[in-house]
Tab-separated table of C-alpha atoms in Angstrom:
chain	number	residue	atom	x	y	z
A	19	UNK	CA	89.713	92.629	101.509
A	20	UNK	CA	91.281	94.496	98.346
A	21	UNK	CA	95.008	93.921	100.405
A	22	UNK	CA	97.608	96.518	100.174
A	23	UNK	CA	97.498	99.124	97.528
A	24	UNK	CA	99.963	100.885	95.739
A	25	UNK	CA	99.842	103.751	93.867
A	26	UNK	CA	101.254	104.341	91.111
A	27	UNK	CA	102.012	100.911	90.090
A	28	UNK	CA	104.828	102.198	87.423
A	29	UNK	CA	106.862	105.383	87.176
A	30	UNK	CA	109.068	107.095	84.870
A	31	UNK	CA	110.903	110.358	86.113
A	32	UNK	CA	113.771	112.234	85.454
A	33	UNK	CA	116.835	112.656	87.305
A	34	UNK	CA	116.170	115.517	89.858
A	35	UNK	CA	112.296	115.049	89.787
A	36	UNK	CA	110.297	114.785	93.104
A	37	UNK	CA	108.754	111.178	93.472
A	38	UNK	CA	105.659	110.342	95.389
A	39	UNK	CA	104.715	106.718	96.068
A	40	UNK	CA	101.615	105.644	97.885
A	41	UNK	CA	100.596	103.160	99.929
A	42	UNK	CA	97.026	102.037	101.715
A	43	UNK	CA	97.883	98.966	104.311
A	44	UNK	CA	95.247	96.955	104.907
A	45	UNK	CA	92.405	98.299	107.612
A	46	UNK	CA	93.538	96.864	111.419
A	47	UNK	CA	96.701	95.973	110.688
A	48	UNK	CA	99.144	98.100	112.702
A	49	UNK	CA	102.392	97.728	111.219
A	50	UNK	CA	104.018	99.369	108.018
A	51	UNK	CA	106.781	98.459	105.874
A	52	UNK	CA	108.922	99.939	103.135
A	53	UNK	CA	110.975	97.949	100.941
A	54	UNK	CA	113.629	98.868	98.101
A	55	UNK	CA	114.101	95.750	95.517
A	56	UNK	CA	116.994	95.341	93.161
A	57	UNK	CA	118.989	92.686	91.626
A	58	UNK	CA	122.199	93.712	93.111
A	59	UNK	CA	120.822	94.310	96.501
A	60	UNK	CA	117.233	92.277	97.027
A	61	UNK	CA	115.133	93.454	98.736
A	62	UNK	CA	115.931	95.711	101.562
A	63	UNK	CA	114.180	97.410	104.500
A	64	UNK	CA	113.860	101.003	104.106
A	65	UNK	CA	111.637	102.156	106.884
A	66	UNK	CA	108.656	100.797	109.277
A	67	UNK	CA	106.367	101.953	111.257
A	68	UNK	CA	104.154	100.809	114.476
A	69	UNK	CA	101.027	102.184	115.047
A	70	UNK	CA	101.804	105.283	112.670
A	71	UNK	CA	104.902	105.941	114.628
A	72	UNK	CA	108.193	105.569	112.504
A	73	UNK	CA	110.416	102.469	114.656
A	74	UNK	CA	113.741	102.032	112.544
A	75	UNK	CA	114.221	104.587	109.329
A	76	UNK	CA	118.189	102.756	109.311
A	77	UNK	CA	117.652	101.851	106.302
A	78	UNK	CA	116.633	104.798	104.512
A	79	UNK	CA	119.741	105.137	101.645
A	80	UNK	CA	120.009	109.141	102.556
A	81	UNK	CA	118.096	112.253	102.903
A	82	UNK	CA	116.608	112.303	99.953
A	83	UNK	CA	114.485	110.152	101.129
A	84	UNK	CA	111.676	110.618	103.516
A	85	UNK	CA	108.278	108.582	104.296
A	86	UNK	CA	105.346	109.364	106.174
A	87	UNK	CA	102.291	107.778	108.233
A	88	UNK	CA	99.933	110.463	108.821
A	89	UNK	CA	97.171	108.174	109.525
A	90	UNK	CA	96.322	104.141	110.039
A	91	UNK	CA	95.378	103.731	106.424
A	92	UNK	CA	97.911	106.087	104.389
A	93	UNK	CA	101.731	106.529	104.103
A	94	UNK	CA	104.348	107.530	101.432
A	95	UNK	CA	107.777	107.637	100.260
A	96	UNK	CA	108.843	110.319	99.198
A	97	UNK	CA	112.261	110.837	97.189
A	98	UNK	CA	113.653	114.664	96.373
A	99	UNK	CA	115.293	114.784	94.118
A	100	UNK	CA	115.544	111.688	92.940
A	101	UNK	CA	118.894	109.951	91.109
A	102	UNK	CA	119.112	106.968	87.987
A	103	UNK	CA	120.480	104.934	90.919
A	104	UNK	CA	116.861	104.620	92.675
A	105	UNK	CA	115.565	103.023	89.686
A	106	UNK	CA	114.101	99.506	91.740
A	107	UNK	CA	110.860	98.367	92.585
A	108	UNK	CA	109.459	99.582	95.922
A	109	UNK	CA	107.200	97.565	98.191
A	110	UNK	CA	104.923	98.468	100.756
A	111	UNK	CA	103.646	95.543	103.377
A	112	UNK	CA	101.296	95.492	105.752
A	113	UNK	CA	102.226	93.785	109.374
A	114	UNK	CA	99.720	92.168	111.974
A	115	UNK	CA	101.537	90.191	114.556
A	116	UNK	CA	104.607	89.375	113.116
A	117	UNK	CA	103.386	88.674	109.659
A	118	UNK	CA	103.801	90.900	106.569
A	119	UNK	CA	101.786	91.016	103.646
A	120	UNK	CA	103.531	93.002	100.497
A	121	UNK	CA	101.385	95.373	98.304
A	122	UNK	CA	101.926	94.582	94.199
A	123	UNK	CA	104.720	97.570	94.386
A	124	UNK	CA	105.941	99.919	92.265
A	125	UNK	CA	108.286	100.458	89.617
A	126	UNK	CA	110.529	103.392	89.885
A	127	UNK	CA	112.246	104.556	86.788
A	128	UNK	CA	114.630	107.380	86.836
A	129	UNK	CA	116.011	108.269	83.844
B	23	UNK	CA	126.034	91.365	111.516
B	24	UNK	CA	122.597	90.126	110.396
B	25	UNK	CA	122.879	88.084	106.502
B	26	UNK	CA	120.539	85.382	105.169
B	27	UNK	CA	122.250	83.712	101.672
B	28	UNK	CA	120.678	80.897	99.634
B	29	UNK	CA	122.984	77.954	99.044
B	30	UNK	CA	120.922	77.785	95.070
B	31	UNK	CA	120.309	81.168	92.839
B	32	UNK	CA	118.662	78.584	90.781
B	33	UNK	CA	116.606	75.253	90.983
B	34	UNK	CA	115.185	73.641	87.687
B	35	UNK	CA	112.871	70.493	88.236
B	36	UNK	CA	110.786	68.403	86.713
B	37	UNK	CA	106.743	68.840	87.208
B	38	UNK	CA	105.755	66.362	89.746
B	39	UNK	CA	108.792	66.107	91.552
B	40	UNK	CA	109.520	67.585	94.795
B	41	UNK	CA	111.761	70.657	95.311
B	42	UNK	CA	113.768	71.775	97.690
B	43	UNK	CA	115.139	74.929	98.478
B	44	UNK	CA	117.876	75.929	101.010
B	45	UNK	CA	119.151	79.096	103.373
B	46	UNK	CA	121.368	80.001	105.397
B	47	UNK	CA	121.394	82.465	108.081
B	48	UNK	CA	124.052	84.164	110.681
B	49	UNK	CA	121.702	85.376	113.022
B	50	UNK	CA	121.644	83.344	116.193
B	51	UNK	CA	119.228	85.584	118.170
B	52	UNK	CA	116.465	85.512	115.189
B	53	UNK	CA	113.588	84.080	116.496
B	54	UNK	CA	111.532	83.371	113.489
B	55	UNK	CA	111.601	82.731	109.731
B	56	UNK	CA	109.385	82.761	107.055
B	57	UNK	CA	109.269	81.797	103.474
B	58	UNK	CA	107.827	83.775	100.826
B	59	UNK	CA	106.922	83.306	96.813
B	60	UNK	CA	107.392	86.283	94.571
B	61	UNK	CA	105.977	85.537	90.767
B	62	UNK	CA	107.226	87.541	88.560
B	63	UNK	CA	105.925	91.589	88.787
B	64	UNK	CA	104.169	90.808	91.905
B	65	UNK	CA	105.063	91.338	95.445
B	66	UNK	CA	106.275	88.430	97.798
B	67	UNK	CA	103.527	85.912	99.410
B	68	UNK	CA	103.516	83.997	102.801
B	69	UNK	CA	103.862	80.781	102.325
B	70	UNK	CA	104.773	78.772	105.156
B	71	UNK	CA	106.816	80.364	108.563
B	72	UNK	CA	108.209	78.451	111.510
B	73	UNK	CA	109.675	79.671	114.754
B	74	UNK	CA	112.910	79.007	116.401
B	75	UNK	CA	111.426	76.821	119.210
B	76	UNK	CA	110.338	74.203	116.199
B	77	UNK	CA	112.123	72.264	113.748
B	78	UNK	CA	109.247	71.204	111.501
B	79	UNK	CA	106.333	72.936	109.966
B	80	UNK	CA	104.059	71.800	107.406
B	81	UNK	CA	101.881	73.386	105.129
B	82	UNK	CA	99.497	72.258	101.987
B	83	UNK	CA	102.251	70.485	99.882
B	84	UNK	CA	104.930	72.616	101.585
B	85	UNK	CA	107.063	71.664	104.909
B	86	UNK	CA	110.354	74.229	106.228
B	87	UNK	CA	112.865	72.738	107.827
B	88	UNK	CA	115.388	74.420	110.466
B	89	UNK	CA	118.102	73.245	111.714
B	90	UNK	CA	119.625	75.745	114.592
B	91	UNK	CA	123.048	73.793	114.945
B	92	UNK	CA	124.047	75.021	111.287
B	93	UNK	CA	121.810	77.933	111.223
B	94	UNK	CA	120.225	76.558	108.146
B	95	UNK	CA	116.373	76.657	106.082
B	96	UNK	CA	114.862	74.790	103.966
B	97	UNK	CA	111.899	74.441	101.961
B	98	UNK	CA	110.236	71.627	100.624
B	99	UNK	CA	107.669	71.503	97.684
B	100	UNK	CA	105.683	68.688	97.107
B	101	UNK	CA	105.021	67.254	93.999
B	102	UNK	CA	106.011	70.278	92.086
B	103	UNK	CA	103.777	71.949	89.699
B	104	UNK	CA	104.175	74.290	87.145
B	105	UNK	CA	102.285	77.497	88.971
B	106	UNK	CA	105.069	76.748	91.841
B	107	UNK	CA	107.505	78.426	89.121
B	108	UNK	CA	108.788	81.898	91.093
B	109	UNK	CA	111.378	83.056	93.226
B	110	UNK	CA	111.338	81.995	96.542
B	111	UNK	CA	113.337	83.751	99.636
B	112	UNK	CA	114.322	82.846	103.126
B	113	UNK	CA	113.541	85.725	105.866
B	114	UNK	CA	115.013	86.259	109.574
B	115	UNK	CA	113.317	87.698	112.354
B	116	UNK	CA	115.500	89.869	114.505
B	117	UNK	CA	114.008	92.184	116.732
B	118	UNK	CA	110.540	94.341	116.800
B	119	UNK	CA	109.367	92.444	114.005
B	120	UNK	CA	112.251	93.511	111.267
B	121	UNK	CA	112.437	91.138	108.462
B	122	UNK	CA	116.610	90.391	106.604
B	123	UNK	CA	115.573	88.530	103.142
B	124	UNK	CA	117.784	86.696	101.313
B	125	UNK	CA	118.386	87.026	97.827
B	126	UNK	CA	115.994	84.585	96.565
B	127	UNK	CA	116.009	81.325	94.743
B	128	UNK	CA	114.902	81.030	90.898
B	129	UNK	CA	112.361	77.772	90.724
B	130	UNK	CA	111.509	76.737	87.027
B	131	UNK	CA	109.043	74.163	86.989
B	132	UNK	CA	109.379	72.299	83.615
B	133	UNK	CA	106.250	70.369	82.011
């Protein structure tokens, strides 16, 4: 099993550029998780989803940002427009009863 | 509300010895807590989890500790060795599978 996959595993943007990150969970696991890491904040829970179906989005910073699950093996963040301030790294894990398993991330840059 | 700290930002020890790393948490009602390694530009990695119905769990060379009277973690590396060098965090288990981390815990495993 390749694991999770993100995509792209680094990215530079500029301040009021749309941002697109991906993420492939791994097959039969039913549970999705977006994470935001920082130094000043760790790492936080953005969003999740259960069976495709977004549970808690309370952690989503604002509405720039928006993520998606259209199917059991794709989802993505999606930031519009996006600010210097949501230069972190962002995680995607994969849940199957109870445990997660955290995708290699990606670095967000936002100049 | 919901925190998880770590008693240690930092924990320098000598290879071979053992390691220990602590957390504390607020949340009465969690239910289960896990302990993951993050190497540096990778994501986090299961290592070891226990749940609130247990005070001991061991692993290969690892054994978590909780303590429910003072709400408190810990992990414990065996014989520490120089690959064991990362940062390790403390996560709570509230409800429908949401994760708090901590901040983490810097372990530098000297030769």
């Amino acid at each position: 099993d390749a694991g999770v996959i993100q995509s792209p595993r680094h990215e530079v943007t500029e301040m009021g550029q749309e941002v697109t990150l991906r993420c492939k969970p791994i097959s039969g696991h039913n549970s999705l998780f977006w994470y935001r890491q920082t130094m000043m904040r760790g790492l936080e829970l953005l969003i999740y989803f259960n069976n495709n179906v977004p549970i808690d989005d309370s952690g989503m910073p604002e509405d720039r940002f928006s993520a998606k699950m259209p199917n059991a093996s794709f989802s993505t963040l999606k930031i519009q427009p996006s600010e210097p301030r949501d230069s972190a790294v962002y995680f995607c894990a994969s849940g199957w009863r109870g445990e997660q398993f955290f995708g290699p991330g990606t670095r967000l840059t936002v100049l | 509300g919901e925190s998880v700290g770590l008693h240690l930002p930092t924990l320098s020890v000598q290879e071979g010895d053992n390691s220990i790393i602590n957390c504390a948490y607020s949340n009465s009602a969690s239910d289960y807590f896990i302990w993951y390694k993050q190497e540096s530009g990778k994501g986090p990695q299961f290592i070891i989890d226990i749940r609130s119905n247990m005070d001991k769990r061991q692993g290969q060379r690892v054994t978590v500790l909780l303590n429910k009277t003072v709400k408190h973690l810990s992990l414990q590396i065996a014989a520490t060795q120089p690959g064991d060098s990362a940062v390790y965090f403390c996560a709570e288990r509230g409800s429908n599978y949401k994760l708090t981390f901590g901040k983490g815990t810097l372990l530098t495993v000297n030769p």
